[in-house]
CSV table of C-alpha atoms in Angstrom, one decimal:
chain,number,residue,atom,x,y,z
A,22,MET,CA,-6.3,-24.3,-16.6
A,23,ASP,CA,-4.0,-25.9,-19.1
A,24,SER,CA,-1.3,-23.3,-19.8
A,25,SER,CA,1.3,-25.8,-21.0
A,26,LYS,CA,1.2,-24.7,-24.7
A,27,ASN,CA,1.1,-20.9,-24.5
A,28,GLY,CA,1.9,-20.1,-20.9
A,29,LEU,CA,0.3,-17.5,-18.7
A,30,LYS,CA,1.7,-14.1,-19.3
A,31,PHE,CA,2.8,-12.0,-16.4
A,32,PHE,CA,4.7,-8.7,-15.7
A,33,GLN,CA,6.6,-7.6,-12.7
A,34,VAL,CA,6.9,-3.9,-11.7
A,35,ASP,CA,8.3,-1.9,-8.8
A,36,VAL,CA,5.8,0.6,-7.4
A,37,PHE,CA,6.4,3.9,-5.6
A,38,THR,CA,9.9,4.3,-7.2
A,39,SER,CA,11.5,5.7,-10.3
A,40,GLU,CA,14.3,3.2,-10.2
A,41,PRO,CA,14.3,-0.6,-10.6
A,42,PHE,CA,14.9,-2.5,-7.4
A,43,GLY,CA,13.4,0.2,-5.2
A,44,GLY,CA,9.8,0.5,-4.1
A,45,ASN,CA,7.5,-2.5,-3.7
A,46,PRO,CA,7.6,-5.3,-6.2
A,47,LEU,CA,4.4,-6.7,-7.8
A,48,ALA,CA,3.4,-9.4,-10.2
A,49,VAL,CA,0.5,-8.8,-12.5
A,50,PHE,CA,-1.3,-11.4,-14.6
A,51,PRO,CA,-3.4,-9.3,-17.1
A,52,SER,CA,-5.5,-12.2,-18.5
A,53,ALA,CA,-6.5,-14.4,-15.5
A,54,GLY,CA,-10.1,-15.0,-16.3
A,55,GLU,CA,-9.7,-18.8,-16.8
A,56,LEU,CA,-7.9,-19.5,-13.5
A,57,SER,CA,-9.5,-21.3,-10.6
A,58,GLU,CA,-9.7,-20.1,-7.1
A,59,ARG,CA,-7.0,-22.6,-6.1
A,60,GLU,CA,-4.7,-21.5,-8.9
A,61,PHE,CA,-4.9,-17.8,-7.8
A,62,GLN,CA,-3.4,-18.7,-4.4
A,63,GLN,CA,-1.0,-21.3,-5.8
A,64,ILE,CA,0.5,-18.8,-8.2
A,65,ALA,CA,0.7,-16.0,-5.6
A,66,ARG,CA,2.6,-18.4,-3.3
A,67,GLU,CA,4.9,-19.4,-6.2
A,68,MET,CA,5.6,-15.7,-7.1
A,69,ASN,CA,6.3,-15.1,-3.4
A,70,LEU,CA,6.0,-11.3,-3.6
A,71,SER,CA,4.1,-9.3,-1.1
A,72,GLU,CA,1.2,-9.2,-3.6
A,73,THR,CA,0.2,-10.7,-6.9
A,74,VAL,CA,-2.7,-9.3,-8.9
A,75,PHE,CA,-5.0,-11.2,-11.3
A,76,VAL,CA,-7.0,-9.1,-13.8
A,77,LEU,CA,-10.5,-10.2,-14.6
A,78,PRO,CA,-13.3,-8.8,-16.7
A,79,PRO,CA,-15.3,-6.2,-14.7
A,80,THR,CA,-18.7,-7.0,-13.4
A,81,ASP,CA,-19.5,-3.2,-13.3
A,82,PRO,CA,-19.7,-1.7,-16.8
A,83,LYS,CA,-18.0,1.5,-15.5
A,84,ALA,CA,-14.8,-0.3,-14.6
A,85,ALA,CA,-11.9,-0.8,-16.9
A,86,ALA,CA,-11.0,-4.0,-15.1
A,87,LYS,CA,-11.6,-6.0,-11.9
A,88,VAL,CA,-8.6,-6.9,-9.8
A,89,ARG,CA,-8.1,-9.6,-7.2
A,90,ILE,CA,-5.2,-9.3,-4.9
A,91,PHE,CA,-3.4,-12.2,-3.2
A,92,THR,CA,-0.5,-12.3,-0.8
A,93,PRO,CA,1.4,-15.6,-0.5
A,94,LEU,CA,-1.0,-16.5,2.3
A,95,GLN,CA,-4.4,-15.2,1.4
A,96,GLU,CA,-6.6,-12.9,-0.7
A,97,ILE,CA,-7.0,-9.4,0.5
A,98,PRO,CA,-9.9,-7.1,-0.5
A,99,PHE,CA,-7.9,-3.9,-1.2
A,100,ALA,CA,-4.3,-2.6,-1.4
A,101,GLY,CA,-2.6,0.4,-2.8
A,102,HIS,CA,0.6,-0.6,-4.7
A,103,PRO,CA,-1.1,-3.6,-6.4
A,104,ILE,CA,-3.8,-1.4,-7.9
A,105,LEU,CA,-1.3,1.3,-9.0
A,106,GLY,CA,1.1,-1.2,-10.5
A,107,THR,CA,-1.6,-3.2,-12.3
A,108,PHE,CA,-3.0,-0.2,-14.1
A,109,TYR,CA,0.5,0.9,-15.0
A,110,VAL,CA,1.0,-2.5,-16.6
A,111,LEU,CA,-2.4,-2.4,-18.4
A,112,GLY,CA,-1.6,1.0,-19.8
A,113,THR,CA,1.9,0.1,-20.8
A,114,ILE,CA,0.8,-3.1,-22.7
A,115,LYS,CA,-2.0,-1.2,-24.4
A,116,HIS,CA,-4.9,-2.9,-22.6
A,117,LEU,CA,-6.0,0.6,-21.9
A,118,ALA,CA,-6.2,3.5,-24.4
A,119,LEU,CA,-4.0,6.2,-23.0
A,120,GLN,CA,-5.0,9.9,-23.3
A,121,GLU,CA,-2.8,12.8,-22.4
A,122,PRO,CA,-2.3,14.5,-20.0
A,123,VAL,CA,-4.6,12.4,-17.8
A,124,THR,CA,-6.3,9.0,-18.5
A,125,LYS,CA,-9.2,8.6,-16.1
A,126,VAL,CA,-10.6,5.1,-15.4
A,127,PHE,CA,-12.4,3.2,-12.6
A,128,TYR,CA,-11.1,0.1,-11.0
A,129,GLU,CA,-13.2,-2.6,-9.4
A,130,CYS,CA,-12.0,-4.5,-6.4
A,131,THR,CA,-13.7,-6.5,-3.6
A,132,LEU,CA,-14.6,-3.3,-1.8
A,133,GLY,CA,-16.3,-1.6,-4.7
A,134,LEU,CA,-15.7,0.8,-7.6
A,135,TYR,CA,-13.1,3.6,-7.3
A,136,ALA,CA,-11.4,6.2,-9.6
A,137,LEU,CA,-7.9,6.1,-10.8
A,138,ASP,CA,-5.8,8.6,-12.9
A,139,LEU,CA,-2.8,7.8,-15.1
A,140,ILE,CA,-0.7,10.9,-15.7
A,141,VAL,CA,0.6,10.5,-19.3
A,142,LEU,CA,3.4,12.4,-21.1
A,143,LYS,CA,4.5,11.7,-24.7
A,144,GLY,CA,2.7,8.3,-24.5
A,145,GLN,CA,4.5,7.2,-21.3
A,146,ILE,CA,2.8,6.8,-17.9
A,147,GLU,CA,4.6,9.2,-15.5
A,148,GLN,CA,2.5,8.6,-12.4
A,149,VAL,CA,-0.6,6.6,-11.2
A,150,ILE,CA,-2.9,8.1,-8.6
A,151,MET,CA,-5.8,6.2,-7.0
A,152,SER,CA,-8.8,7.2,-4.9
A,153,GLN,CA,-9.2,5.2,-1.7
A,154,PRO,CA,-12.3,4.4,0.4
A,155,SER,CA,-13.3,7.1,2.9
A,156,PRO,CA,-11.2,7.0,6.1
A,157,GLN,CA,-12.6,5.3,9.2
A,158,PHE,CA,-11.1,6.2,12.6
A,159,ILE,CA,-11.7,3.0,14.5
A,160,ASP,CA,-10.0,3.2,17.8
A,161,VAL,CA,-7.6,5.3,19.9
A,162,ILE,CA,-5.3,3.3,22.1
A,163,THR,CA,-4.7,5.1,25.4
A,164,GLN,CA,-4.2,2.4,28.0
A,165,ALA,CA,-0.7,2.4,29.5
A,166,GLU,CA,-0.5,-1.4,29.4
A,167,ALA,CA,-1.4,-1.5,25.7
A,168,LEU,CA,1.1,1.2,24.8
A,169,TYR,CA,3.7,-0.8,26.7
A,170,ASP,CA,2.9,-3.9,24.8
A,171,ILE,CA,3.0,-2.1,21.4
A,172,ALA,CA,6.4,-0.6,22.3
A,173,LYS,CA,7.7,-4.0,23.4
A,174,ALA,CA,6.5,-5.6,20.1
A,175,LEU,CA,8.5,-2.8,18.2
A,176,GLY,CA,11.5,-3.2,20.4
A,177,ILE,CA,11.6,0.3,21.7
A,178,HIS,CA,10.9,2.1,25.0
A,179,ARG,CA,7.4,3.3,25.6
A,180,SER,CA,8.5,6.9,26.0
A,181,LEU,CA,9.5,7.0,22.3
A,182,ILE,CA,5.8,6.7,21.6
A,183,ALA,CA,4.3,8.6,24.5
A,184,ASP,CA,6.6,11.7,24.1
A,185,THR,CA,5.4,12.4,20.6
A,186,ILE,CA,2.0,13.8,22.0
A,187,PHE,CA,0.2,12.2,19.0
A,188,PRO,CA,-2.2,9.2,19.5
A,189,VAL,CA,-1.8,5.6,18.7
A,190,GLU,CA,-4.8,4.9,16.5
A,191,VAL,CA,-6.4,2.3,14.3
A,192,VAL,CA,-7.4,3.9,11.0
A,193,SER,CA,-8.6,2.4,7.7
A,194,THR,CA,-9.0,3.5,4.1
A,195,GLY,CA,-9.7,-0.1,3.0
A,196,LEU,CA,-7.6,-2.1,5.4
A,197,PRO,CA,-7.3,-1.3,9.2
A,198,VAL,CA,-3.8,-0.3,10.3
A,199,LEU,CA,-2.4,0.5,13.7
A,200,ILE,CA,-0.6,3.8,13.4
A,201,VAL,CA,2.1,4.5,15.9
A,202,PRO,CA,4.0,7.8,16.2
A,203,ILE,CA,7.7,7.5,17.0
A,204,ARG,CA,9.8,10.4,18.4
A,205,SER,CA,12.9,10.2,16.2
A,206,LEU,CA,14.4,8.8,13.0
A,207,THR,CA,17.1,7.0,15.0
A,208,ALA,CA,14.4,5.2,17.0
A,209,ALA,CA,12.5,4.3,13.9
A,210,LYS,CA,15.6,2.9,12.2
A,211,SER,CA,16.9,0.9,15.2
A,212,MET,CA,13.8,-1.1,16.1
A,213,GLU,CA,14.2,-4.7,16.9
A,214,VAL,CA,10.7,-6.0,16.0
A,215,ASP,CA,9.3,-9.1,17.6
A,216,HIS,CA,7.1,-10.3,14.8
A,217,SER,CA,5.2,-12.9,16.9
A,218,GLU,CA,4.2,-10.0,19.2
A,219,VAL,CA,3.2,-7.9,16.2
A,220,LEU,CA,0.8,-10.6,15.3
A,221,GLU,CA,-0.7,-10.6,18.8
A,222,ILE,CA,-1.0,-6.8,18.8
A,223,CYS,CA,-2.7,-6.7,15.4
A,224,ALA,CA,-5.2,-9.5,16.4
A,225,ARG,CA,-6.0,-7.6,19.7
A,226,PHE,CA,-6.8,-4.3,17.8
A,227,GLY,CA,-8.2,-5.7,14.6
A,228,ALA,CA,-5.4,-4.4,12.4
A,229,ASN,CA,-3.7,-5.8,9.3
A,230,GLY,CA,-0.4,-4.3,10.4
A,231,ILE,CA,1.5,-1.7,12.3
A,232,MET,CA,2.7,1.5,10.6
A,233,ILE,CA,5.1,3.6,12.5
A,234,PHE,CA,6.0,7.2,11.5
A,235,THR,CA,8.2,10.0,12.5
A,236,THR,CA,8.3,13.6,11.2
A,237,MET,CA,12.1,13.3,11.0
A,238,THR,CA,13.1,12.1,7.5
A,239,VAL,CA,16.0,10.9,5.5
A,240,GLU,CA,15.1,13.0,2.4
A,241,GLU,CA,14.5,16.7,3.0
A,242,SER,CA,11.5,16.7,0.6
A,243,ALA,CA,9.7,14.0,2.6
A,244,THR,CA,7.0,14.9,5.2
A,245,VAL,CA,7.3,11.7,7.2
A,246,HIS,CA,9.4,8.6,7.4
A,247,THR,CA,7.5,5.3,7.8
A,248,ARG,CA,7.8,1.6,8.3
A,249,MET,CA,5.1,-1.0,7.9
A,250,PHE,CA,5.0,-4.4,9.7
A,251,ALA,CA,2.2,-6.6,8.2
A,252,ASP,CA,2.7,-10.0,9.7
A,253,PRO,CA,-1.0,-10.9,9.7
A,254,ILE,CA,-1.0,-11.0,5.9
A,255,GLY,CA,2.4,-12.7,5.7
A,256,ILE,CA,4.7,-9.6,5.2
A,257,SER,CA,7.2,-9.0,8.0
A,258,GLU,CA,8.2,-5.6,6.6
A,259,ASP,CA,6.6,-3.9,3.6
A,260,PRO,CA,8.8,-1.5,1.5
A,261,ALA,CA,5.9,0.7,0.4
A,262,THR,CA,2.3,0.4,1.5
A,263,GLY,CA,-0.4,2.4,-0.4
A,264,SER,CA,-3.4,1.5,1.7
A,265,ALA,CA,-1.6,2.2,5.0
A,266,SER,CA,-0.2,5.5,3.6
A,267,GLY,CA,-3.7,6.6,2.8
A,268,ALA,CA,-4.8,5.8,6.3
A,269,LEU,CA,-1.7,7.6,7.7
A,270,GLY,CA,-2.5,10.7,5.5
A,271,ALA,CA,-6.0,10.9,7.1
A,272,TYR,CA,-4.4,10.5,10.5
A,273,LEU,CA,-1.9,13.3,9.9
A,274,VAL,CA,-4.7,15.7,8.9
A,275,LYS,CA,-7.1,14.7,11.7
A,276,ASN,CA,-4.5,15.0,14.4
A,277,GLY,CA,-2.9,18.2,13.1
A,278,VAL,CA,0.5,16.7,12.5
A,279,VAL,CA,0.8,18.6,9.2
A,280,GLU,CA,-0.5,22.0,8.1
A,281,VAL,CA,-4.0,21.4,6.8
A,282,GLY,CA,-5.7,23.1,3.9
A,283,PRO,CA,-8.5,22.2,1.4
A,284,THR,CA,-5.9,20.0,-0.3
A,285,THR,CA,-3.1,18.7,1.9
A,286,GLU,CA,-0.2,16.9,0.1
A,287,VAL,CA,2.0,14.6,2.1
A,288,VAL,CA,5.2,12.8,0.8
A,289,MET,CA,6.0,9.6,2.7
A,290,GLU,CA,9.3,7.8,2.5
A,291,GLN,CA,9.4,4.1,3.3
A,292,GLY,CA,11.5,1.0,2.7
A,293,TYR,CA,14.9,2.5,3.6
A,294,GLU,CA,15.7,0.0,6.3
A,295,ILE,CA,15.3,-2.9,3.9
A,296,ASP,CA,17.1,-1.3,1.0
A,297,ARG,CA,14.1,-0.6,-1.2
A,298,PRO,CA,13.6,3.2,-0.9
A,299,SER,CA,10.1,4.3,-1.8
A,300,ARG,CA,8.3,7.6,-2.3
A,301,ILE,CA,4.5,7.8,-1.8
A,302,LEU,CA,2.4,10.9,-2.5
A,303,VAL,CA,-0.8,11.2,-0.5
A,304,GLN,CA,-3.4,13.9,-1.1
A,305,ILE,CA,-6.1,14.6,1.5
A,306,PHE,CA,-9.1,16.7,0.4
A,307,SER,CA,-11.0,18.4,3.3
A,308,ASP,CA,-14.0,20.7,3.7
A,309,ASP,CA,-14.6,22.3,7.1
A,310,ASP,CA,-12.4,19.7,9.0
A,311,VAL,CA,-14.2,16.8,7.3
A,312,ILE,CA,-12.0,14.6,5.1
A,313,LYS,CA,-13.8,14.2,1.8
A,314,GLU,CA,-11.4,12.1,-0.3
A,315,ILE,CA,-8.0,10.4,-0.1
A,316,LYS,CA,-5.7,9.8,-3.1
A,317,VAL,CA,-2.5,7.9,-3.1
A,318,GLY,CA,0.0,7.9,-6.0
A,319,GLY,CA,3.5,7.4,-7.2
A,320,GLN,CA,5.8,6.3,-10.0
A,321,VAL,CA,6.1,2.7,-11.3
A,322,VAL,CA,8.8,1.0,-13.3
A,323,MET,CA,8.7,-2.3,-15.3
A,324,VAL,CA,11.4,-4.8,-14.3
A,325,ALA,CA,10.4,-8.1,-15.8
A,326,GLU,CA,8.0,-10.0,-18.0
A,327,GLY,CA,7.5,-13.7,-18.7
A,328,LYS,CA,5.2,-16.7,-18.9
A,329,MET,CA,4.3,-19.2,-16.3
A,330,VAL,CA,3.9,-22.7,-17.6
A,331,TYR,CA,2.6,-25.5,-15.5
């Protein structure tokens, strides 16, 4: 593509925060239909954020847009904060017609077609909430040697995992994540993670990252405190992870970590250890102990816009 005359417009937002410089940053290119496969990856590497999204015309007529999501290393089929941030941008720049109080659209990604709601007040987007793929409970890790290796990768003693009584489990709502319960907030904050060992653990269990959680929190309004190490996709620590939070929400309901009802709402805090506080809302809809739907949402703020010329 020759963008030397007009440039390629992009926007940068912070997702899962109400304040700039918190949450998870994202670059969005709202008109990327003329880019080549090679340019997608080159631009994502140049932006050097955890994810960059390219918006394309949908192939499904129900969808408002098709999104392709790239880390600096590779394309990924699904993610939470990139989709939320992208539709905040599309609504803010009037690529979507906003209706109050809720604008309902469908988004298309590599995994298929899913619903998304934009909560609108006085013409402004207050929150974005996405539906995620149905949860898959892939594997429960019980072997003592494996638990020792996971604890070693995280730089903590195995008892800090084992004493929680909750399982170590691989769960997916689009991307498989290894969920590890941790006994205390102090232990969660003081980890000395060996990222090469995180890569090995993730490869062994088919996960895209390790999400740890504890029911002890920084903010009184939060349900769990989390950290996400996603070295397999080039992110040593993610400040806010929508896909993994959806998987964790399903895990919390399945394992009775939280009080469960027909609609269970969980607030997750993440990113505190890397000075990007994030707040993620997860809704789990259940019927007779069967999880029917997972929704993940949060606030988004615009922080930059510009043109890429090359």
